[in-house]
Coordinates of C-alpha atoms in Angstrom, one line a residue:
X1 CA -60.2 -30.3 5.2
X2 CA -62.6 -33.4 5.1
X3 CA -64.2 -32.1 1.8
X4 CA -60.7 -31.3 0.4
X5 CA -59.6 -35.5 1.6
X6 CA -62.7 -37.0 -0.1
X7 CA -62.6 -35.0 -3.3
X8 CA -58.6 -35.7 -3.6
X9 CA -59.3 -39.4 -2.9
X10 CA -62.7 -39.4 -5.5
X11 CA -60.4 -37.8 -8.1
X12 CA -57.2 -39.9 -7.7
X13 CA -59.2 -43.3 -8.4
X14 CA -60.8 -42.0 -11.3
X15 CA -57.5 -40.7 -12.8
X16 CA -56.5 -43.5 -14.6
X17 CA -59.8 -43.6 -16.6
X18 CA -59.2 -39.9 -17.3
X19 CA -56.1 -39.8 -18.3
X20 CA -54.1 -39.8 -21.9
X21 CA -52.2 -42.5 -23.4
X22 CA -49.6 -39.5 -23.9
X23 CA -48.5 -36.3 -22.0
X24 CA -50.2 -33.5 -23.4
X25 CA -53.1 -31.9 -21.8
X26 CA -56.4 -32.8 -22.2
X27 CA -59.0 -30.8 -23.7
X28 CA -61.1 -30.3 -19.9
X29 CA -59.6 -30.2 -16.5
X30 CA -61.0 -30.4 -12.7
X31 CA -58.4 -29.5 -10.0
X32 CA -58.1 -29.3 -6.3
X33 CA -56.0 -27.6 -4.2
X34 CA -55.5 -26.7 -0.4
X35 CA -55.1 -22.5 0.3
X36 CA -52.5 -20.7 2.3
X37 CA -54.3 -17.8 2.6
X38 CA -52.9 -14.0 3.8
X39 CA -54.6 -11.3 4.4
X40 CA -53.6 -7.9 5.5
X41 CA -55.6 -5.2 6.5
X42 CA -53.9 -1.6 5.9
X43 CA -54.5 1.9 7.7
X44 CA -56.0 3.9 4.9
X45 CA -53.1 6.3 5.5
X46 CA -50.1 4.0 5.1
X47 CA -51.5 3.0 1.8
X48 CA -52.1 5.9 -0.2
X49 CA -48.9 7.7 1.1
X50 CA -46.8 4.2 -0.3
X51 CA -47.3 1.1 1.3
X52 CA -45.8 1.8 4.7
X53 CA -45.3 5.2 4.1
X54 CA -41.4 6.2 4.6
X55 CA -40.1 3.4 6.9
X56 CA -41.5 -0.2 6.2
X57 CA -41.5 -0.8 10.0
X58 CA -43.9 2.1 10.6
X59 CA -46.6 1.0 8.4
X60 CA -49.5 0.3 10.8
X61 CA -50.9 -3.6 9.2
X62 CA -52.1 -6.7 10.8
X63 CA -51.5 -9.9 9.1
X64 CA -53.6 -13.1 9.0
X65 CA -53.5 -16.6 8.1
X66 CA -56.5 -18.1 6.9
X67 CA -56.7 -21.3 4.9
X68 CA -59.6 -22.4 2.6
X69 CA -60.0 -25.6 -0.1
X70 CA -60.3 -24.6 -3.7
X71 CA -62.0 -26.2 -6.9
X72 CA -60.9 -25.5 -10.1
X73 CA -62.7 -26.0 -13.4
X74 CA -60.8 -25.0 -17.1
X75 CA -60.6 -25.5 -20.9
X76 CA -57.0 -25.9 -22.2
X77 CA -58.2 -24.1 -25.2
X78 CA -54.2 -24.3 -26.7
X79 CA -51.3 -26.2 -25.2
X80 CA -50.5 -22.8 -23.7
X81 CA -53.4 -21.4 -23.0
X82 CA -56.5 -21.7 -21.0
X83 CA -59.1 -20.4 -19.4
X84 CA -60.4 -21.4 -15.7
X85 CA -62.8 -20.9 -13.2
X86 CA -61.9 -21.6 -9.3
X87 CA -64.2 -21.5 -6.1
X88 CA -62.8 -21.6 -2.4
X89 CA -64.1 -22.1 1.0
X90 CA -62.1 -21.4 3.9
X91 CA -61.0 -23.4 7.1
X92 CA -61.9 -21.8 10.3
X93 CA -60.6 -18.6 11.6
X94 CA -57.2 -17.5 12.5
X95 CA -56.1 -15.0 14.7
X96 CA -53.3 -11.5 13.8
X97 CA -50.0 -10.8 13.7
X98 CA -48.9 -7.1 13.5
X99 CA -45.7 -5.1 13.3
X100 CA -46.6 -2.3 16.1
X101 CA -45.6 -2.9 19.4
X102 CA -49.1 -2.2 20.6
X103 CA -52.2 -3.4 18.4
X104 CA -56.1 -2.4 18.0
X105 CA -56.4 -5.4 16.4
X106 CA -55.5 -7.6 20.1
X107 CA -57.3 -10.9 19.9
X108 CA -59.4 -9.9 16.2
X109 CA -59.6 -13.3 13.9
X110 CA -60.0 -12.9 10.2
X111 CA -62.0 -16.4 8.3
X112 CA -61.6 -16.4 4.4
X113 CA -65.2 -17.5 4.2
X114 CA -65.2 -17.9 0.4
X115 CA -63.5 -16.7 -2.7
X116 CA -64.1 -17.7 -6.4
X117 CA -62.7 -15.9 -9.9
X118 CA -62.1 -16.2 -13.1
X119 CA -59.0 -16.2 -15.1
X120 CA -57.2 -16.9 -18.1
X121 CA -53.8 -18.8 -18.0
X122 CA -50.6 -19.0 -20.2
X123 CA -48.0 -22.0 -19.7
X124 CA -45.1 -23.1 -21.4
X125 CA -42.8 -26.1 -20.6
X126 CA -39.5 -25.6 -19.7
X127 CA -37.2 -27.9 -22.0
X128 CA -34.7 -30.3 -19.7
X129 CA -36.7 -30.4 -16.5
X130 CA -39.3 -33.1 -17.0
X131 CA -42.1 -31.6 -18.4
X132 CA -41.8 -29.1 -15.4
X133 CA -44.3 -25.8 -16.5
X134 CA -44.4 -22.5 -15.8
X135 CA -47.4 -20.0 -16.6
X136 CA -48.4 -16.9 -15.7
X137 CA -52.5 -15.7 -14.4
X138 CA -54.8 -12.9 -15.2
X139 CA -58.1 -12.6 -14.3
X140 CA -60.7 -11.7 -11.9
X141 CA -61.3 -12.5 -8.4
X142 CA -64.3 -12.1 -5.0
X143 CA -63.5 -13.2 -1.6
X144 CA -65.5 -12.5 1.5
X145 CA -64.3 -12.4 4.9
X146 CA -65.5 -12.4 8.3
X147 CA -63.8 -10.7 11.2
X148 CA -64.8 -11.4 14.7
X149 CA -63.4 -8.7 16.8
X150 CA -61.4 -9.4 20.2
X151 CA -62.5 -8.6 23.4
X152 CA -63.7 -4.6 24.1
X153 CA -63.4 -4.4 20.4
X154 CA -66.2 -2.9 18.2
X155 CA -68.7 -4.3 20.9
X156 CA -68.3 -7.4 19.7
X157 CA -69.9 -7.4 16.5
X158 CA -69.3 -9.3 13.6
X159 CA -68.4 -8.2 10.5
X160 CA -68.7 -9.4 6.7
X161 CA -67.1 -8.0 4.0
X162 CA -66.7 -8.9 0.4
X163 CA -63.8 -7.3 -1.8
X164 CA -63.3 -7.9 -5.6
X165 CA -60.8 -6.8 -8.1
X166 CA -58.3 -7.8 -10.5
X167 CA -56.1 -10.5 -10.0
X168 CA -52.6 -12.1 -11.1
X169 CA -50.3 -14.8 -10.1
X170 CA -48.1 -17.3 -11.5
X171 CA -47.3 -21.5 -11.4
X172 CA -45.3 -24.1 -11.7
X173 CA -47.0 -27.5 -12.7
X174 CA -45.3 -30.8 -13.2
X175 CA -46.6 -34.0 -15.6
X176 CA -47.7 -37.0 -13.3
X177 CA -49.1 -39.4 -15.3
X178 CA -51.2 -39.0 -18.3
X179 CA -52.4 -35.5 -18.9
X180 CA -52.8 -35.4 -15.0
X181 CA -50.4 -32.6 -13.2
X182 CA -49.5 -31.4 -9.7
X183 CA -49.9 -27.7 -9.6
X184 CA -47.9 -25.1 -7.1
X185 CA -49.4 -21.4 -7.6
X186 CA -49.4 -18.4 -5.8
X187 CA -52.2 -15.7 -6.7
X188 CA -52.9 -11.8 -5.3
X189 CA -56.8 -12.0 -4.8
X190 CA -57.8 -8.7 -4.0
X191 CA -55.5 -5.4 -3.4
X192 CA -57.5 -2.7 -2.5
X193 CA -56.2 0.4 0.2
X194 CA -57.2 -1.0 3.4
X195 CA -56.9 -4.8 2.5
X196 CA -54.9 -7.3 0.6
X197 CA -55.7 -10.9 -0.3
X198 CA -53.4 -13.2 -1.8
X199 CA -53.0 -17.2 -1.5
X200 CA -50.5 -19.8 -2.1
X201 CA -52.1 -23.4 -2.9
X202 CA -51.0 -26.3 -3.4
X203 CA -52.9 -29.9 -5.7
X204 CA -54.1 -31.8 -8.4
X205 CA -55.3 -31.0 -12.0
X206 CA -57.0 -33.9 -14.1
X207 CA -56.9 -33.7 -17.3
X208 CA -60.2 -35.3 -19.4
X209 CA -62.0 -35.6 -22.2
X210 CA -60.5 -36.2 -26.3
X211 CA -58.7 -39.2 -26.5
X212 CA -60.7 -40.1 -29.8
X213 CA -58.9 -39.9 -33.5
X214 CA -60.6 -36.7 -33.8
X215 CA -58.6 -34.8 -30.9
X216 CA -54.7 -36.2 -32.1
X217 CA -53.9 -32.6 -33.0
X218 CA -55.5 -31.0 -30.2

């Protein structure tokens, strides 16, 4: 959260200086964005028979909660399209939430230790609502987590997993000033049988770069 403050306050009063006299984007962005992470981890079974197999209340999952600050770097290589790389660290641990009445899980926290992918974005405005955007994500995504087992569980140990896949999501972004935008996504990380990522986040996106006679028709 303190790296997430200082980067957000570093970007902000350089903004001006980055920004365009008019409101398309810039050639270069640099965003960042604060992660509501959620990740559920599956019994094998439930999965492959259909996610919770014939009744969605049977489906044996625990759910956590754990948040992370992202950085996003990208080349708006068309007004509506672009390509953008994004790495995330995550913010402590949280502990599960399941759906059985009784739980293996008891007292288990999950940490979204880090994350990073690459993807390619398309974005069109939406005519009579102020510039507001809305695009659609494809790429490729790594996360790691850590799961610290609750008491009598798995002896205690530790353990570190890293899960990668493809990935997809979709946004909505709004004009601020400039070629500057805020930027509301929501992204599935990793879906694999025993455990599903996704994120909701929530920032900034700074246009830069251009501005010289040679970049009017970009």
């Amino acid at each position: 959260t303190g790296l997430l403050a200082g980067l957000s306050l570093g970007l902000l009063a350089v903004a001006p200086a980055m920004a365009q006299d008019d409101d398309e984007l810039a050639p270069f962005f640099v965003g960042i964005d604060y992660t509501f992470g959620n990740a559920t981890f599956f019994d094998t079974q439930d999965r492959t028979t259909g996610i919770c197999g014939t009744e969605d209340t049977s489906c044996d999952r625990v759910k956590y909660r754990p948040n992370a600050a992202r950085i996003n770097l990208g080349l708006n290589l068309h007004p509506k399209f672009a390509v953008q790389a994004a790495y995330g660290r995550g913010n402590g641990e949280e502990a599960g939430t399941t759906n059985t009445s009784t739980s293996p899980q008891t007292g288990t926290r999950v940490a979204l230790k880090s994350f990073y992918g690459v993807y390619a974005r398309a974005s069109t405005p939406l005519e009579g609502f102020g510039g507001l955007r809305l695009g659609g994500i494809l790429g490729y995504s790594s996360a790691r987590v850590e799961v610290t087992p609750g008491p009598g569980i798995n002896d205690g140990e530790v353990v570190s997993e890293t899960v990668n896949g493809p990935s997809f999501g979709f946004e909505l972004s709004l004009p601020i000033f400039g070629s500057s935008l805020f930027v509301l996504d929501w992204m599935s990380l990793v879906d694999e049988d025993r455990l599903r990522i996704s994120t909701a986040n929530a920032g900034f996106r700074f246009g830069f770069g251009g501005g010289g006679e040679d970049d009017d028709d970009f």
